[in-house]
XYZ file of C-alpha atoms in Angstrom:
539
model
C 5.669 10.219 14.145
C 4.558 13.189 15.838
C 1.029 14.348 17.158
C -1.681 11.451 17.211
C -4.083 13.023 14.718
C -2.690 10.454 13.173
C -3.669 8.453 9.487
C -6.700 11.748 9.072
C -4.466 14.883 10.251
C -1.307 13.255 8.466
C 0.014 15.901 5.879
C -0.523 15.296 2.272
C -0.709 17.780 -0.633
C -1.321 20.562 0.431
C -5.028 22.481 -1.060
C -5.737 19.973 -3.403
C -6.204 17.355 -0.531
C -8.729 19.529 1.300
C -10.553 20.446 -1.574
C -10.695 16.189 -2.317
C -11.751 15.223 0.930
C -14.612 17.769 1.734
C -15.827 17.187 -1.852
C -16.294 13.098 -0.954
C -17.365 14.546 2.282
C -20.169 16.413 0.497
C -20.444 12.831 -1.422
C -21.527 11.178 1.572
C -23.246 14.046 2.720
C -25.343 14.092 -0.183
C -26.428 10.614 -0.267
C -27.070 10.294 3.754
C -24.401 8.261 4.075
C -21.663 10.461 5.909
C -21.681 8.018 9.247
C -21.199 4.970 6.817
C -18.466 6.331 5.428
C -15.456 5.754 7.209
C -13.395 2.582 5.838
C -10.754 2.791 8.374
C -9.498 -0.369 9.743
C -7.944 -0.981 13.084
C -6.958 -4.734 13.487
C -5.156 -6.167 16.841
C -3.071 -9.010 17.265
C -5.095 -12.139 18.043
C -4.821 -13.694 21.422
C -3.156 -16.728 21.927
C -5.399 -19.028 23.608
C -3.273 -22.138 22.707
C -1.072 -21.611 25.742
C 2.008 -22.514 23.179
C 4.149 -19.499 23.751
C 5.824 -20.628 20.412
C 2.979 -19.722 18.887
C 2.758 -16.398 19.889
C 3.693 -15.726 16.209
C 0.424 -16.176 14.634
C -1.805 -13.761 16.830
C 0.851 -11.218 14.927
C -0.038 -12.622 11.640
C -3.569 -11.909 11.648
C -3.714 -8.334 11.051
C -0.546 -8.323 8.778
C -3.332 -10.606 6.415
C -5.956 -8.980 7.324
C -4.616 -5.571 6.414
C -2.968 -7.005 3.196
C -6.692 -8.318 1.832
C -9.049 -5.201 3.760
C -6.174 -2.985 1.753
C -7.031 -4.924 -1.385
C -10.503 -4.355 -0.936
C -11.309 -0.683 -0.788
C -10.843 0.029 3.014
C -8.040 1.819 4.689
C -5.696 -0.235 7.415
C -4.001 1.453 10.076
C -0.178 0.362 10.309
C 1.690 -2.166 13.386
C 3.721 1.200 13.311
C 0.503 3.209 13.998
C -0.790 1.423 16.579
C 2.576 0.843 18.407
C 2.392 4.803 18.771
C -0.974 4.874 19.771
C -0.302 2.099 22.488
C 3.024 3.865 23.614
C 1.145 7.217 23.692
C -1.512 5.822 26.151
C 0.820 4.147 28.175
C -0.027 0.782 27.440
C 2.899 -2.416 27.242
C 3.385 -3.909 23.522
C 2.042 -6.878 24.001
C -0.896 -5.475 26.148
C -3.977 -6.780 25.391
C -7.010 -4.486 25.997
C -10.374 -4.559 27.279
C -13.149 -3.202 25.348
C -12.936 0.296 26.683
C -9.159 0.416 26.253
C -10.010 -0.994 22.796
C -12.367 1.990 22.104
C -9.608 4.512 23.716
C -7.172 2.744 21.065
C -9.360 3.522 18.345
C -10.434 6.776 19.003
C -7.029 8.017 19.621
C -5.998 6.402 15.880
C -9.311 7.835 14.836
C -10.451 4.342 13.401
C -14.219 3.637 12.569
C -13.718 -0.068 13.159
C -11.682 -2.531 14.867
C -10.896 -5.873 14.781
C -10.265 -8.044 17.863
C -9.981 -11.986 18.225
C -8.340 -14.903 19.173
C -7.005 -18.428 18.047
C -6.240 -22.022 19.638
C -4.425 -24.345 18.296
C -5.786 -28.327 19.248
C -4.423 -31.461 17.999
C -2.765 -29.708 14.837
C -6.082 -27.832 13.640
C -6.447 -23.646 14.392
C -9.658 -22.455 15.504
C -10.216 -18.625 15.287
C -13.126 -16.405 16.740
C -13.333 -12.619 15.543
C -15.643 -9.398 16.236
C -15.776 -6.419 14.386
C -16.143 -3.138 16.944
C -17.943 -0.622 15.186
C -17.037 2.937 16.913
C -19.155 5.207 16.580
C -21.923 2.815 17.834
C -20.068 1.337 20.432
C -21.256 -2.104 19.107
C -19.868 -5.610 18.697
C -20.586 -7.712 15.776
C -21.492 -11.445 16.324
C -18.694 -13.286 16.723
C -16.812 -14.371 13.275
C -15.691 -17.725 13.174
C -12.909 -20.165 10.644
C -11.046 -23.362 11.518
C -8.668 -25.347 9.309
C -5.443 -27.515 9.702
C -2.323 -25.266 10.758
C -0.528 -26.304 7.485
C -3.870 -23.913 6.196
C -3.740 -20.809 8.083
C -3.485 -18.661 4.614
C -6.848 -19.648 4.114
C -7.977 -19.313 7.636
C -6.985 -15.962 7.247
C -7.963 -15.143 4.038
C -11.396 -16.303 4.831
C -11.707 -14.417 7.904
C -10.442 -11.631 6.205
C -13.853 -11.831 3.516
C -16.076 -12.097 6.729
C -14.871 -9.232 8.240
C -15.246 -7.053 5.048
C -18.558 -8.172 4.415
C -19.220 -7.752 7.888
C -18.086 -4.133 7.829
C -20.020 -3.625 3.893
C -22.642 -6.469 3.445
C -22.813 -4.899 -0.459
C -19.247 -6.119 -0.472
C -18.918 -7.929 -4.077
C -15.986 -9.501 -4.102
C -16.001 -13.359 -3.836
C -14.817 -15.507 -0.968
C -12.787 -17.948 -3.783
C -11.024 -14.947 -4.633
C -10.112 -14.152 -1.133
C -9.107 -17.749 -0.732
C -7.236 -18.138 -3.950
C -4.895 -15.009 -2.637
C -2.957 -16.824 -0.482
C 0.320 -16.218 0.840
C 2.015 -17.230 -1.553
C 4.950 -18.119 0.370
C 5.924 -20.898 2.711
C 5.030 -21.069 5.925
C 8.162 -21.413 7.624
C 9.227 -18.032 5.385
C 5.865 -16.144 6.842
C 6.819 -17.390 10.365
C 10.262 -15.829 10.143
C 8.885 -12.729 8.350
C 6.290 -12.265 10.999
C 8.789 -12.905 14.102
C 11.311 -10.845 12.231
C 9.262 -7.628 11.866
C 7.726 -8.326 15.247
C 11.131 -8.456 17.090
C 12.614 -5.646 19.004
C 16.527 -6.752 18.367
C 18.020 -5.761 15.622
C 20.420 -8.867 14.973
C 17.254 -11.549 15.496
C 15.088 -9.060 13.034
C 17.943 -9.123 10.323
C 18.771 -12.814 11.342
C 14.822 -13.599 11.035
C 14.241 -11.738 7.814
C 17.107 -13.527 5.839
C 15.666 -17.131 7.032
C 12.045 -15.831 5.561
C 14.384 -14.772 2.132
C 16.458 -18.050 1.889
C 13.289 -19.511 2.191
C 11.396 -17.766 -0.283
C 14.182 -15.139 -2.316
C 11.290 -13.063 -4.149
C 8.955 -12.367 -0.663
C 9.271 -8.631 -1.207
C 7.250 -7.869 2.241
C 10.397 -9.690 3.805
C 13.165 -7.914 1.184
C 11.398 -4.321 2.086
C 11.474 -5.250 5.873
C 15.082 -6.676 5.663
C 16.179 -3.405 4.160
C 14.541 -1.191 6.039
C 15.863 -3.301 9.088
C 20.025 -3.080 7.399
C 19.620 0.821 6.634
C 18.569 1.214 9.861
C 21.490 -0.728 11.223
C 23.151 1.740 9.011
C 24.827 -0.956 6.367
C 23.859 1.195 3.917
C 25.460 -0.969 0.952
C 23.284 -4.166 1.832
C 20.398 -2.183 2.246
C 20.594 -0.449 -1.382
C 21.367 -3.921 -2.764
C 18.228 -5.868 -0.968
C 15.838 -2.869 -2.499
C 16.691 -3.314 -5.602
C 15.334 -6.584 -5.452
C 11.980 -5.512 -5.028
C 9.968 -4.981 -8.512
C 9.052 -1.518 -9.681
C 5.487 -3.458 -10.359
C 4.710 -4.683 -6.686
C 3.109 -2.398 -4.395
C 6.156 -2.338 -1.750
C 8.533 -1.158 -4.487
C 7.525 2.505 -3.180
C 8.577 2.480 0.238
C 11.680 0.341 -1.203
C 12.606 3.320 -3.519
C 12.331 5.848 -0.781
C 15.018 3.264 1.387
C 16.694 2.936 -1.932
C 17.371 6.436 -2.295
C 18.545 7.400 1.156
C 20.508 4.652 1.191
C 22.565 5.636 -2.055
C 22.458 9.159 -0.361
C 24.467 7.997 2.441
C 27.088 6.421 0.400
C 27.035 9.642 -1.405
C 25.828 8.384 -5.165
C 23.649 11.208 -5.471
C 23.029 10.376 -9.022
C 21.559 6.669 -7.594
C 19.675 8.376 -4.992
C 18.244 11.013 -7.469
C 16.595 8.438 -9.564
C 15.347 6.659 -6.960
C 13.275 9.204 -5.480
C 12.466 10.306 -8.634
C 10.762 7.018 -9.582
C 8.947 7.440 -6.457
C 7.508 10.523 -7.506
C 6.328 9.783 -10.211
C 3.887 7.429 -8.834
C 3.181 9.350 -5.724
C 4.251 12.928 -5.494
C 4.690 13.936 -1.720
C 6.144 16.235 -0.647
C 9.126 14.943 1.197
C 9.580 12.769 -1.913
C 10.101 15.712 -3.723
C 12.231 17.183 -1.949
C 14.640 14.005 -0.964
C 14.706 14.380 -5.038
C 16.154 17.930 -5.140
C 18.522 17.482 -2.225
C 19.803 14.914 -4.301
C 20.104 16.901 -7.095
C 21.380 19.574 -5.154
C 24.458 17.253 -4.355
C 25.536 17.077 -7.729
C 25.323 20.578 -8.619
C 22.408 20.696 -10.447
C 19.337 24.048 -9.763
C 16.706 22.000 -7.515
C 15.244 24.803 -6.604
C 11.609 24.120 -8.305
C 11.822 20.747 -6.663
C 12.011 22.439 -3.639
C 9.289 24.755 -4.229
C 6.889 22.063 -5.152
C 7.523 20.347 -1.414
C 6.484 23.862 0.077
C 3.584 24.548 -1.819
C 2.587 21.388 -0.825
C 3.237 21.556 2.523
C 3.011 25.334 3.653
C 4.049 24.280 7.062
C 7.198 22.549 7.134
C 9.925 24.464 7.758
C 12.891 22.349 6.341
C 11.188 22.798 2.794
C 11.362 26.613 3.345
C 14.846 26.703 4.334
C 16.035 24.040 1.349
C 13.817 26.870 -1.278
C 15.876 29.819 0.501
C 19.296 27.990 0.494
C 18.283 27.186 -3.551
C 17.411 30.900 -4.033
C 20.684 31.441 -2.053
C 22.886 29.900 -4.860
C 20.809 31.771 -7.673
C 21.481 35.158 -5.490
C 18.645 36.133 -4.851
C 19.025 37.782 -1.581
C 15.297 39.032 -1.343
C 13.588 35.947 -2.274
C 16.446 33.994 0.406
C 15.297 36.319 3.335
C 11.248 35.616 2.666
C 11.685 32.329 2.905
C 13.805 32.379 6.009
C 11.472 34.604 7.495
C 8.940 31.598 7.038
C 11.084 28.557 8.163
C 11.867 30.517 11.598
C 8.044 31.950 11.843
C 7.782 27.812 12.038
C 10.482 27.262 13.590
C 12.181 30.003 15.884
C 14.910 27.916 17.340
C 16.356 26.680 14.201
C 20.106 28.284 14.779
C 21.257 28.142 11.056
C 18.179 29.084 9.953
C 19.430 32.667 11.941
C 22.836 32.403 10.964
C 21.501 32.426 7.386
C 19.575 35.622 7.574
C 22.408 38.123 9.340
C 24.934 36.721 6.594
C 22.501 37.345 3.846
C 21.368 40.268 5.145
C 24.907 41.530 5.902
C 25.889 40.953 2.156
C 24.579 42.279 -1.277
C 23.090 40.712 -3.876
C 24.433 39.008 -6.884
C 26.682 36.277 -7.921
C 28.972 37.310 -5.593
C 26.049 36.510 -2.606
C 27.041 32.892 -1.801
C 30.698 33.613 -1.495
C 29.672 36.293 1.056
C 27.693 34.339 3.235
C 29.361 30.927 3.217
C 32.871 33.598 4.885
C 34.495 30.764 7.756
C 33.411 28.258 6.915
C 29.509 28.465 7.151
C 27.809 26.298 4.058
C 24.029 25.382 5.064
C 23.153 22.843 3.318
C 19.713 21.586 2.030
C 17.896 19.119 4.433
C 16.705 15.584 3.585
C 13.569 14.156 5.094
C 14.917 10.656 6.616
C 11.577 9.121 7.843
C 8.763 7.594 5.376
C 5.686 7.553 6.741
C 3.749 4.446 5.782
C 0.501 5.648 6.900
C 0.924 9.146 4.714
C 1.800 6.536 1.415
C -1.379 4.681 2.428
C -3.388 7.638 2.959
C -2.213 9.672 -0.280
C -2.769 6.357 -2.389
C -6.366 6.068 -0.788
C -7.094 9.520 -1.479
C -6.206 9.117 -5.207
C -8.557 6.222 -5.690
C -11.291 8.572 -4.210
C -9.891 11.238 -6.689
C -10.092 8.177 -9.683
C -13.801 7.661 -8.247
C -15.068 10.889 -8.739
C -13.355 11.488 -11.916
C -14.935 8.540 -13.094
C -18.482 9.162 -12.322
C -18.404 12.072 -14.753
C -17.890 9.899 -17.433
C -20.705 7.823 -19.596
C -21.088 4.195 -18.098
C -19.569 2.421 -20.569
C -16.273 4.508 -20.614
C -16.278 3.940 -16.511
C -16.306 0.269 -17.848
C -13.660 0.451 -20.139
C -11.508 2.475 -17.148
C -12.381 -0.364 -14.541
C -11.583 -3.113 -16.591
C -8.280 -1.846 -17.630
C -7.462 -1.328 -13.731
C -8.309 -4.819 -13.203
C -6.291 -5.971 -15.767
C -3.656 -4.428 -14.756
C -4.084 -5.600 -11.309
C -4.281 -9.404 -12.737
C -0.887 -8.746 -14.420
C 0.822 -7.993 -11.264
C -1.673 -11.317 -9.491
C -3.512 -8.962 -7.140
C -6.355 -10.803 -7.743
C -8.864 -9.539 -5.429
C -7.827 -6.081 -6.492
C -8.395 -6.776 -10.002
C -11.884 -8.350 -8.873
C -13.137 -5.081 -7.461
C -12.895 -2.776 -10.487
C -14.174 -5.718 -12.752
C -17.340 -5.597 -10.357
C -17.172 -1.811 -10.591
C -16.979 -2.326 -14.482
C -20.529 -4.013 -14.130
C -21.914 -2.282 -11.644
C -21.504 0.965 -14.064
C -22.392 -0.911 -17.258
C -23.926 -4.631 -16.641
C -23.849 -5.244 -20.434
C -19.673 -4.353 -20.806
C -18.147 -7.468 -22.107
C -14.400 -6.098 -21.060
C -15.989 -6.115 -17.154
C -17.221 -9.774 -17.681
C -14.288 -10.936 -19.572
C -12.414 -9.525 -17.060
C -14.462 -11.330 -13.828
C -14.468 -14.487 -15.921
C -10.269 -14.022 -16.176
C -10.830 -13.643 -11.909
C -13.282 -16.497 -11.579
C -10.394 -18.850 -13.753
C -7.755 -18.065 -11.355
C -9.694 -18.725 -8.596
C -10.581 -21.894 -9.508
C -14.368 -21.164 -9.808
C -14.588 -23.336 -13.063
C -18.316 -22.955 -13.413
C -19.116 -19.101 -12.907
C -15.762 -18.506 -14.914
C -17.289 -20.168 -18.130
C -20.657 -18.479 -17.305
C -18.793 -14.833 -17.246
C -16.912 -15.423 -20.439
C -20.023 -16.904 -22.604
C -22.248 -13.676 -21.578
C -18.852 -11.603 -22.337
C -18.977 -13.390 -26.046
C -22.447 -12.726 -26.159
C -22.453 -9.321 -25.541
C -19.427 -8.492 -27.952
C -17.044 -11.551 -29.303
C -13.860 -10.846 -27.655
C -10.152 -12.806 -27.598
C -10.159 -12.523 -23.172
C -13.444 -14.444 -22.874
C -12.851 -16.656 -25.843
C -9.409 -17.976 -24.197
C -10.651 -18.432 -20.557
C -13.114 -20.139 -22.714
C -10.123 -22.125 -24.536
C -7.643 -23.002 -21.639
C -11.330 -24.135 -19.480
C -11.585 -26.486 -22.467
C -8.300 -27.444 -22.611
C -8.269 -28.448 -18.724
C -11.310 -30.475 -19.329
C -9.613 -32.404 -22.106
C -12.195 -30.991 -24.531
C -9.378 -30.269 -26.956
C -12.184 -29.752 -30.114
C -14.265 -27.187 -28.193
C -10.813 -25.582 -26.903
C -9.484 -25.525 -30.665
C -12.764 -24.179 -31.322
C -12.556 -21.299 -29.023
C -8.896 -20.358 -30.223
C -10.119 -20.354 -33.644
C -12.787 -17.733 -33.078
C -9.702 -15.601 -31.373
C -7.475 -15.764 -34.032
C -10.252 -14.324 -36.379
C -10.415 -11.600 -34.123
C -6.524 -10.962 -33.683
C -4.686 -13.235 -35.732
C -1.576 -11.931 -34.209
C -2.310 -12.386 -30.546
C 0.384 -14.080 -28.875
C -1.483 -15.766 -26.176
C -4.033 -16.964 -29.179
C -0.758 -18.380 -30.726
C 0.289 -19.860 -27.437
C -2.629 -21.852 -26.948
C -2.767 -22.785 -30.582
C 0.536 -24.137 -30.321
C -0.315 -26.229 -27.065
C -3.269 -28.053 -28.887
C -0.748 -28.767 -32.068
C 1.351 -30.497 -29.290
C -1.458 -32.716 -28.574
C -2.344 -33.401 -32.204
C -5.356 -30.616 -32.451
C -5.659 -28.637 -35.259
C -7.788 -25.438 -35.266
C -10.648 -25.466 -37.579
């Protein structure tokens, strides 16, 4: 990965990220809060106090969950990958377990403002787990947090753990323990066993081997498809690798990092077009640099003039070399033998010792300008090539995405209340769509923390309240929704509530009043059609 500056110091884009963070840093600044501030999460792996080595498995598990639901939730996680680094840089064993000073050297060298540490035991078939929260810049434990439920359970051992650290770390935190609990895994737990000893394995056959047990298991686990991908390309079969990747949804929040492994795996078997629109995709949704530029080489393979995709990676990122040389071997085809020696002279300013960086710049400065300037230079056999950036840094995704919800923040305090409503709700709605419920909890929350009398924010908490099985505060949300502004959302919660309690009048009731609102609504029309089943007309 490089230096250990680590998640902070990792490059992103360029002046636009400086001028974002010391503007939230003002933020914080401003409101006395700049200690406070920091959200970034280090958690370890529990220790196993069970004195089953078999069950070595689950003290892994624990920060993969815990870093799925703190990621959900506002704060930023630091990466297995991360602090792997940070434990090889300081000389410390993977499976080393540290003291509290080591902890705090572990931290400070990953820069995180909190840390998570704990342990589990297993006893007569029931897991019992104890957790503190290190806080680093006061050197401070929290009181130790504590869940316990039969193994079969440990999603919601860990999800609830998961709500006491965050409201440990933010005691304003508003989103519900239910809706921690009703995000569970999802999966079985003989697929998250395999996943978690697959990813945690040091083999490559027993990772692969591991990973396809956690897919026969459960086929659409996308951690476990983006995992078992990365794990094939790695083991360099390229054409299984392409083909697990595309198995992960453009919706879910892995399909990312799966479209950067897409793409250099169709660059390896040469289907540049493939690879092109993979990266591309990727772009589009998070424009980094060495996306970019994967994108033009790419393009660059099949002819095409990538040379403004190449120059968008270098503004970006002044300071990488490779993106200089790519912009000078673009500007190279184009014959421009001026612009071609400027950026050379950059790339080897950054890089001295980069030989065909040199070779480069005596051809092109041996030969004229014009079309006939490639020819010239690429005499016996020379052809430099542009360079693709093969490693995706998890921790730079993470970091760019965080930094864009702080850019969404700020953008959205400029606006009235109720239009930061109406933007928060349609967040969380989008979030519900793709189940992240928690997500989709914390802009609904942010909906009413901006306006308290929005009726899309407490339609939208009532929707979150429904799926999380809190019956009760789900039909309180959606009646002060309806009686702030009659709206189809509230009315079906409303509806399918009523329909669950076998109150099929009230339930017709409440799809009636939709239908007057949108007599075309298809979920309206769905419900409608479920009461007709069961002999209920709407009034």
């Amino acid at each position: 990965m490089g230096q250990v500056t680590m998640l902070r110091a990792i490059r992103l884009w360029g002046s636009m990220m400086v001028l974002l963070s010391l503007a939230v840093a003002a933020m914080a600044q401003s409101s006395g809060e700049a200690h406070e501030a920091g959200r970034l999460v280090l958690v370890l792996p529990f220790e196993n106090r069970s004195g089953q080595v078999n069950l070595q498995w689950i003290g892994e598990s624990f920060p993969y969950t815990l870093d799925q639901r703190l990621n959900s939730s506002g704060f930023l996680t630091i990466s297995r990958e991360d602090r792997q680094y940070a434990m090889d840089h300081l000389g410390f064993p993977v499976d080393f377990r540290p003291t509290r000073a080591t902890t705090i050297r572990i931290a400070q060298t990953l820069d995180a403002d909190y840390v998570v540490v704990g342990s589990f035991n297993v006893v007569n078939g029931a897991i019992q787990v104890q957790a503190q929260v290190l806080r680093v810049n006061q050197l401070s434990l929290s009181r130790p947090i504590e869940d316990s439920a039969e193994l079969p359970r440990l999603f919601d051992v860990e999800n609830a753990l998961a709500w006491k650290v965050a409201r440990e770390i933010d005691p304003k935190f508003p989103v519900a323990q239910q809706t921690f609990l009703s995000a569970a895994g999802g999966v079985k737990l003989s697929a998250f066993e395999n996943y978690i000893r697959g990813t945690t394995s040091s083999a490559s056959t027993e990772r692969i081997k591991r990973l396809e047990a956690a897919i026969a298991d459960e086929p659409k686990y996308t951690a476990a498809l983006l995992s078992l991908g990365k794990a094939q390309y790695a083991d360099r079969q390229y054409e299984a690798a392409a083909a697990t990747m595309a198995k992960v949804p453009r919706t879910d929040r892995a399909a990312l990092e799966a479209g950067f492994y897409l793409g250099l795996a169709k660059f390896n078997l040469a289907k540049y077009a493939e690879s092109e629109s993979a990266f591309a995709f990727v772009a589009s949704r998070l424009p980094l640099p060495e996306i970019v530029n994967n994108q033009g080489v790419a393009a660059s393979r099949q002819g095409k003039d990538a040379g403004a995709l190449f120059q968008r990676a270098s503004t970006a990122d002044p300071k990488d070399a490779d993106y200089h040389f790519n912009v000078a071997v673009a500007l190279l085809n184009r014959g421009d033998a001026a612009g071609t020696l400027k950026e050379l002279d950059a790339a080897l300013k950054l890089h001295a010792q980069d030989q065909e960086a040199k070779e480069l710049k005596l051809r092109v400065e041996a030969a004229k300008a014009g079309t006939g300037l490639k020819a010239a230079v690429e005499t016996g056999g020379f052809e430099p090539i542009e360079r693709i950036r093969r490693t995706y840094s998890e921790a730079s995704f993470r970091q760019a995405a965080f930094q864009l919800d702080q850019m969404r923040a700020m953008r959205l305090a400029a606006l009235p209340p109720a239009q930061q409503a109406v933007e928060y709700s349609q967040q969380g709605r989008d979030y519900l769509a793709q189940g992240l419920v928690p997500e989709a909890e914390l802009e609904f929350q942010s909906a009413i923390a901006a306006d308290a009398s929005s009726p899309v924010g407490h339609a939208g908490l009532a929707q979150v309240r429904e799926q999380s099985g809190n019956i009760e505060d789900a039909r309180a949300e959606a009646t002060k929704s309806i009686q702030l502004k009659p709206n189809v959302i509230a009315y079906l919660v409303l509806a399918r509530l009523d329909l669950s309690a076998n109150e099929l009048q009230r339930s017709a009731t409440d799809v009636g009043n939709a239908l007057r609102l949108e007599p075309k609504n298809s979920a309206a029309m769905g419900m409608k059609a479920a009461l007709a089943a069961r002999g209920q007309a709407i009034p």
